[in-house]
Short mmCIF file of C-alpha atoms and ligand atoms in Angstrom, two decimals:
data_model
loop_
_atom_site.label_atom_id
_atom_site.label_comp_id
_atom_site.label_asym_id
_atom_site.label_seq_id
_atom_site.Cartn_x
_atom_site.Cartn_y
_atom_site.Cartn_z
CA GLY A 1 -31.57 146.34 -50.08
CA GLY A 2 -32.50 146.04 -46.40
CA ARG A 3 -35.42 147.83 -44.79
CA VAL A 4 -35.36 149.63 -41.47
CA VAL A 5 -38.49 149.05 -39.44
CA PRO A 6 -39.41 150.47 -36.05
CA VAL A 7 -39.43 147.66 -33.48
CA GLU A 8 -40.56 147.33 -29.90
CA VAL A 9 -38.12 145.32 -27.76
CA ARG A 10 -39.03 143.29 -24.68
CA ALA A 11 -36.50 141.33 -22.69
CA CYS A 12 -37.08 138.70 -20.06
CA GLN A 13 -34.90 136.42 -18.06
CA ILE A 14 -35.81 132.83 -17.51
CA THR A 15 -34.15 130.27 -15.27
CA TYR A 16 -34.62 126.62 -16.26
CA HIS A 17 -32.75 123.69 -14.67
CA ASP A 18 -30.14 126.10 -13.23
CA GLN A 19 -29.64 127.48 -16.71
CA GLU A 20 -30.19 131.19 -17.19
CA ALA A 21 -31.42 132.49 -20.47
CA THR A 22 -32.36 135.95 -21.72
CA TYR A 23 -35.05 136.18 -24.31
CA LEU A 24 -35.48 139.19 -26.53
CA LEU A 25 -38.86 139.74 -28.05
CA LEU A 26 -38.89 141.96 -31.14
CA ARG A 27 -42.14 143.27 -32.59
CA ASP A 28 -42.54 145.21 -35.84
CA VAL A 29 -44.59 148.30 -34.86
CA THR A 30 -44.84 149.95 -38.30
CA GLU A 31 -48.61 149.52 -38.29
CA SER A 32 -49.27 150.95 -34.86
CA ARG A 33 -47.01 153.88 -35.61
CA HIS A 34 -49.12 154.66 -38.67
CA ALA A 35 -52.22 154.38 -36.58
CA ARG A 36 -50.80 156.81 -34.05
CA GLU A 37 -49.96 159.33 -36.78
CA GLU A 38 -53.46 159.04 -38.15
CA ILE A 39 -54.94 159.65 -34.73
CA LEU A 40 -52.74 162.71 -34.28
CA ALA A 41 -53.80 164.07 -37.68
CA ALA A 42 -57.47 163.47 -36.86
CA ASN A 43 -57.02 165.28 -33.55
CA ARG A 44 -55.47 168.24 -35.30
CA LYS A 45 -58.43 168.35 -37.68
CA LEU A 46 -60.88 168.22 -34.79
CA LYS A 47 -59.09 171.08 -33.06
CA GLU A 48 -59.22 173.12 -36.28
CA LEU A 49 -62.98 172.42 -36.60
CA ASP A 50 -63.43 173.43 -33.01
CA ARG A 51 -61.65 176.69 -33.65
CA LEU A 52 -63.76 177.36 -36.77
CA LYS A 53 -66.89 176.64 -34.77
CA SER A 54 -66.07 179.04 -31.99
CA ASP A 55 -64.93 181.72 -34.48
CA PHE A 56 -68.21 181.25 -36.27
CA LEU A 57 -70.36 181.44 -33.12
CA ASN A 58 -68.41 184.52 -32.15
CA THR A 59 -69.08 186.30 -35.46
CA VAL A 60 -72.73 185.30 -35.57
CA SER A 61 -73.38 186.44 -32.01
CA HIS A 62 -71.73 189.72 -32.81
CA GLU A 63 -73.73 190.08 -36.03
CA LEU A 64 -76.94 189.44 -34.10
CA ARG A 65 -76.12 191.67 -31.17
CA THR A 66 -75.28 194.82 -33.11
CA PRO A 67 -78.64 195.30 -34.88
CA LEU A 68 -80.57 194.04 -31.85
CA THR A 69 -78.92 196.62 -29.61
CA SER A 70 -79.64 199.29 -32.16
CA ILE A 71 -83.32 198.25 -32.41
CA LYS A 72 -83.61 198.29 -28.63
CA TRP A 73 -82.06 201.74 -28.46
CA SER A 74 -84.30 203.07 -31.26
CA THR A 75 -87.51 201.74 -29.74
CA GLU A 76 -86.58 203.20 -26.35
CA SER A 77 -85.94 206.54 -28.00
CA LEU A 78 -89.26 206.27 -29.84
CA SER A 79 -91.21 205.69 -26.65
CA GLY A 80 -89.44 208.66 -25.07
CA LEU A 81 -90.53 210.95 -27.91
CA ASN A 82 -94.05 211.70 -26.63
CA GLU A 83 -93.44 215.24 -25.27
CA SER A 84 -91.25 216.78 -27.93
CA TRP A 85 -92.82 215.03 -30.92
CA ASP A 86 -90.44 215.64 -33.79
CA LYS A 87 -91.36 214.14 -37.15
CA GLU A 88 -87.82 214.02 -38.48
CA THR A 89 -86.40 212.15 -35.50
CA PHE A 90 -89.39 209.83 -35.55
CA GLU A 91 -88.79 208.91 -39.19
CA LYS A 92 -85.08 208.49 -38.63
CA LEU A 93 -85.64 206.05 -35.77
CA LEU A 94 -88.15 204.09 -37.82
CA ARG A 95 -85.65 203.89 -40.68
CA ILE A 96 -82.96 202.54 -38.35
CA ILE A 97 -85.32 199.87 -37.08
CA ARG A 98 -86.33 198.90 -40.62
CA GLU A 99 -82.72 198.67 -41.80
CA ASP A 100 -81.61 196.63 -38.80
CA ASN A 101 -84.53 194.35 -39.36
CA LYS A 102 -83.43 193.86 -42.97
CA ARG A 103 -79.90 193.13 -41.83
CA LEU A 104 -81.13 190.49 -39.40
CA THR A 105 -83.37 188.94 -42.05
CA SER A 106 -80.54 188.67 -44.57
CA LEU A 107 -78.23 187.21 -41.93
CA ILE A 108 -80.79 184.51 -41.15
CA GLU A 109 -81.31 183.94 -44.88
CA GLN A 110 -77.56 183.45 -45.27
CA LEU A 111 -77.32 181.05 -42.33
CA LEU A 112 -80.26 179.01 -43.60
CA SER A 113 -78.97 178.69 -47.14
CA PHE A 114 -75.55 177.81 -45.79
CA SER A 115 -76.86 174.98 -43.64
CA ARG A 116 -79.10 173.68 -46.45
CA LEU A 117 -76.19 173.79 -48.87
CA ASP A 118 -74.03 172.04 -46.32
CA ALA A 119 -76.61 169.30 -45.86
CA GLY A 120 -76.94 168.90 -49.63
CA GLN A 121 -80.57 170.00 -49.42
CA LEU A 122 -80.30 172.93 -51.74
CA ALA A 123 -81.14 171.06 -54.94
CA PRO A 124 -81.89 173.69 -57.58
CA LYS A 125 -85.35 173.88 -59.16
CA PHE A 126 -84.45 174.65 -62.76
CA GLU A 127 -86.59 177.02 -64.76
CA PRO A 128 -85.91 179.68 -67.42
CA VAL A 129 -84.39 182.71 -65.68
CA GLU A 130 -83.65 185.98 -67.44
CA LEU A 131 -80.51 187.39 -65.84
CA LYS A 132 -80.83 191.07 -66.70
CA ASP A 133 -84.30 191.35 -65.24
CA LEU A 134 -83.20 189.47 -62.11
CA SER A 135 -80.15 191.77 -61.71
CA GLU A 136 -82.41 194.78 -61.89
CA LYS A 137 -84.49 193.38 -59.02
CA ALA A 138 -81.38 192.57 -56.98
CA ILE A 139 -80.02 196.10 -57.50
CA LEU A 140 -83.36 197.60 -56.47
CA GLU A 141 -83.45 195.42 -53.37
CA LEU A 142 -80.02 196.71 -52.31
CA SER A 143 -80.63 200.35 -53.25
CA PRO A 144 -81.15 201.52 -49.63
CA ILE A 145 -77.63 200.31 -48.71
CA ALA A 146 -76.14 201.79 -51.89
CA ASP A 147 -77.98 205.10 -51.36
CA ALA A 148 -76.65 205.37 -47.83
CA LYS A 149 -73.12 205.38 -49.29
CA GLN A 150 -74.12 207.50 -52.29
CA ILE A 151 -73.13 204.68 -54.59
CA ARG A 152 -74.69 204.31 -58.00
CA VAL A 153 -75.09 200.75 -59.24
CA SER A 154 -75.52 200.70 -63.02
CA LEU A 155 -76.71 197.81 -65.13
CA SER A 156 -75.72 197.15 -68.72
CA GLY A 157 -75.66 194.37 -71.29
CA SER A 158 -78.33 192.35 -72.98
CA PRO A 159 -81.02 190.03 -71.62
CA VAL A 160 -79.86 186.40 -71.43
CA THR A 161 -81.96 183.47 -70.33
CA VAL A 162 -80.42 180.52 -68.53
CA SER A 163 -81.90 177.45 -66.95
CA ALA A 164 -81.43 177.97 -63.22
CA ASP A 165 -83.02 178.21 -59.80
CA ARG A 166 -84.32 181.78 -59.67
CA GLU A 167 -84.10 182.15 -55.89
CA GLN A 168 -80.55 180.80 -55.78
CA ILE A 169 -79.28 182.98 -58.62
CA ARG A 170 -80.88 185.95 -56.89
CA LEU A 171 -78.83 185.01 -53.82
CA VAL A 172 -75.66 184.89 -55.96
CA MET A 173 -76.40 188.37 -57.29
CA THR A 174 -77.31 189.96 -53.97
CA ASN A 175 -74.21 188.50 -52.31
CA LEU A 176 -71.89 189.87 -55.00
CA ILE A 177 -73.55 193.29 -55.23
CA ASP A 178 -73.81 193.58 -51.45
CA ASN A 179 -70.05 192.86 -51.17
CA ALA A 180 -69.28 195.40 -53.91
CA ILE A 181 -71.18 198.03 -51.92
CA LYS A 182 -69.73 197.01 -48.54
CA TYR A 183 -66.14 197.01 -49.73
CA SER A 184 -66.37 200.26 -51.70
CA ARG A 185 -65.74 203.78 -50.51
CA THR A 186 -68.41 206.45 -50.72
CA GLU A 187 -69.56 207.17 -54.28
CA GLY A 188 -67.37 204.42 -55.77
CA PRO A 189 -69.37 203.41 -58.85
CA ILE A 190 -70.41 199.78 -59.32
CA THR A 191 -71.30 198.23 -62.64
CA VAL A 192 -73.25 195.05 -63.22
CA GLU A 193 -73.09 193.64 -66.72
CA ILE A 194 -74.77 190.69 -68.40
CA THR A 195 -73.29 189.31 -71.59
CA ASP A 196 -74.22 186.44 -73.85
CA HIS A 197 -71.40 184.20 -75.10
CA GLN A 198 -73.51 181.65 -77.00
CA SER A 199 -72.83 178.67 -74.79
CA HIS A 200 -72.72 180.61 -71.54
CA ALA A 201 -73.91 183.81 -69.91
CA ILE A 202 -71.51 186.04 -67.99
CA LEU A 203 -72.57 188.14 -65.04
CA SER A 204 -69.93 190.66 -64.05
CA VAL A 205 -70.00 192.72 -60.86
CA LYS A 206 -67.29 195.33 -60.84
CA ASP A 207 -66.43 197.79 -58.09
CA SER A 208 -63.75 200.41 -57.58
CA GLY A 209 -63.41 199.67 -53.90
CA ILE A 210 -60.73 198.45 -51.50
CA GLY A 211 -59.66 195.45 -53.61
CA ILE A 212 -58.26 192.15 -52.36
CA ASN A 213 -54.61 191.49 -51.63
CA ASN A 214 -52.73 188.58 -53.19
CA ALA A 215 -52.43 186.70 -49.90
CA ASP A 216 -56.22 186.60 -49.50
CA ILE A 217 -57.45 186.10 -53.03
CA ASN A 218 -57.27 182.31 -52.98
CA SER A 219 -59.14 182.07 -49.68
CA ILE A 220 -62.12 184.36 -50.22
CA PHE A 221 -64.39 181.51 -51.39
CA ASP A 222 -63.63 179.43 -48.29
CA ARG A 223 -66.36 179.25 -45.69
CA PHE A 224 -65.93 181.70 -42.78
CA PHE A 225 -62.99 183.43 -44.45
CA ARG A 226 -62.79 187.20 -43.94
CA SER A 227 -59.77 189.34 -44.72
CA ASP A 228 -57.95 190.82 -41.73
CA ALA A 229 -57.86 194.23 -43.44
CA PRO A 230 -59.40 196.87 -41.14
CA GLU A 231 -61.72 198.07 -43.96
CA VAL A 232 -63.16 194.55 -44.02
CA ARG A 233 -63.38 194.11 -40.24
CA ASP A 234 -65.29 197.41 -39.98
CA GLU A 235 -68.09 195.92 -42.08
CA ALA A 236 -70.69 193.42 -40.93
CA GLY A 237 -70.19 189.92 -42.32
CA THR A 238 -69.93 186.21 -41.57
CA GLY A 239 -67.52 185.09 -44.27
CA LEU A 240 -70.22 182.78 -45.64
CA GLY A 241 -71.48 184.76 -48.64
CA LEU A 242 -68.93 183.73 -51.24
CA SER A 243 -68.88 180.10 -50.09
CA ILE A 244 -72.65 180.02 -50.64
CA VAL A 245 -72.17 181.62 -54.07
CA ARG A 246 -69.62 178.99 -55.03
CA GLY A 247 -71.82 176.16 -53.71
CA ILE A 248 -74.79 177.38 -55.75
CA LEU A 249 -72.70 177.72 -58.91
CA ASP A 250 -71.40 174.17 -58.42
CA THR A 251 -74.93 172.76 -58.58
CA HIS A 252 -75.60 174.89 -61.68
CA SER A 253 -72.48 173.72 -63.58
CA GLY A 254 -71.37 177.33 -63.41
CA SER A 255 -68.18 178.95 -62.21
CA ILE A 256 -66.88 182.15 -60.68
CA ASP A 257 -63.57 183.95 -60.86
CA VAL A 258 -62.20 187.20 -59.56
CA THR A 259 -59.62 189.75 -60.60
CA SER A 260 -58.64 192.46 -58.19
CA THR A 261 -56.07 195.16 -57.57
CA GLN A 262 -55.61 196.23 -54.00
CA GLY A 263 -56.81 199.78 -53.47
CA GLN A 264 -58.39 199.93 -56.92
CA GLY A 265 -61.25 197.51 -57.01
CA SER A 266 -62.42 194.01 -57.89
CA GLU A 267 -64.39 192.27 -60.58
CA PHE A 268 -66.30 189.04 -59.97
CA ARG A 269 -67.35 187.12 -63.08
CA VAL A 270 -69.97 184.41 -62.90
CA SER A 271 -70.41 182.05 -65.81
CA LEU A 272 -73.58 180.01 -66.30
CA PRO A 273 -74.23 177.60 -69.16
CA THR A 274 -77.04 178.47 -71.55
CA THR A 275 -77.33 174.82 -72.58
CA GLN A 276 -80.05 175.41 -75.10
CA LYS A 277 -81.55 178.53 -76.56
CA LEU A 278 -84.59 178.84 -74.34
CA GLU A 279 -86.07 181.72 -76.28
CA SER A 280 -86.76 180.87 -79.86
CA SER A 281 -85.61 183.66 -82.12
P1 ADP B 1 -68.27 188.58 -45.72
O1 ADP B 1 -68.54 189.68 -46.71
O2 ADP B 1 -69.45 188.27 -44.87
O3 ADP B 1 -67.03 188.79 -44.96
P2 ADP B 1 -67.91 186.84 -48.06
O4 ADP B 1 -67.82 185.36 -48.10
O5 ADP B 1 -68.98 187.49 -48.84
O6 ADP B 1 -68.01 187.21 -46.52
O7 ADP B 1 -66.51 187.44 -48.51
C1 ADP B 1 -65.30 186.91 -47.97
C2 ADP B 1 -64.20 187.95 -47.96
O8 ADP B 1 -63.80 188.27 -49.30
C3 ADP B 1 -64.59 189.30 -47.36
O9 ADP B 1 -64.50 189.28 -45.96
C4 ADP B 1 -63.57 190.22 -48.01
O10 ADP B 1 -62.32 190.09 -47.35
C5 ADP B 1 -63.41 189.63 -49.40
N1 ADP B 1 -64.29 190.29 -50.42
C6 ADP B 1 -65.43 189.81 -50.95
N2 ADP B 1 -65.93 190.64 -51.88
C7 ADP B 1 -65.09 191.69 -51.96
C8 ADP B 1 -65.04 192.91 -52.75
N3 ADP B 1 -65.99 193.20 -53.65
N4 ADP B 1 -63.98 193.74 -52.55
C9 ADP B 1 -63.02 193.45 -51.65
N5 ADP B 1 -63.01 192.34 -50.87
C10 ADP B 1 -64.02 191.46 -51.02
#
C-alpha cells in the first residue's frame, strides 16, 4: 500500500570536473499544505466575523436612529405648540417621547447583558424566585406595547419557586413576551403559563402570531439572527434577544424549546430545575 504525498521539486545542474550532473531535490510538503488550508479557513472565519460585525453595527445604528429621530421630531413639535395649545396633541407627543425612551433603554439593556454574557461576567446570583409573580410583573411592564396592538396577555398556572437570578429570569420573560407581542397581529391573544412538574418548572409563552418557518427555526437562538420575513423586518430588533435567553438558561441548568406553525403561531417553553422544594409545605 503506497502513499501519495504532495512534493515540491527543485532541479539544479552542476558541472564538476567536466562532468555534468542534474540533481533533483524532492521535498514532502504535506505539512505546509495543511498549514495553508488552516490559514485559509481562519481567513474565511475572520471574514464571516467581519460581516457579522458590520451587520450588527448596521442594525444597532438603525435601532438607535429611529427612536432618536422620533424624539427630536416630537420635541420640536412640542416647542412649536405654544400658540395653539392643544392638550390632546401635547399628551400624544409626550407619550411618543416616553415610549421611544423606553425602547432606547431596553435596547441598551439588551446590548449590556449581551456583552456581559459574552465576557462570561453574567454569573447568576441565585435566590428563591417565584415565577408566577415575576411573570405578572413582566406582563405589566410590557402592557403599553401590548395595549397599542390591542393584545391581551393572560397568565395562568400555579406559583412555582425556583432558585434563580431574579433579574436574569425577568429578562428571559420580557424577551419572550416582547417577541410574542412583536410577532403577533393585532388582537392576537397571548398566553403565559407556569406549571410545576416536580423536578422542574415550565414557563410557556404562546402566541397566535406569524409563526416561524422550518428553514429558520434552528437558527433563531443564534446571535444576530433575524428572519428575512417582511413581518419580522418591519419590527425593531437586533437578533440578540433569544441568544441572551439561551445564554441565561445555560447558566441556570435550564433549557428552552420552541414549536411553531407558520401563519398560526409559536410556543416557547422554558424549563428550569426546582432542585429542592424551597417552600416547605
Ligand atoms: P429580534 O426579535 O430582535 O429579531 P430575537 O433573538 O429575539 O431577535 O429573535 C430572533 C428571531 O426569531 C426573530 O427575528 C424572529 O425571526 C424569530 N422569532 C422570535 N420570536 C418569535 C415569535 N414569537 N414568533 C415568530 N418569530 C419569532
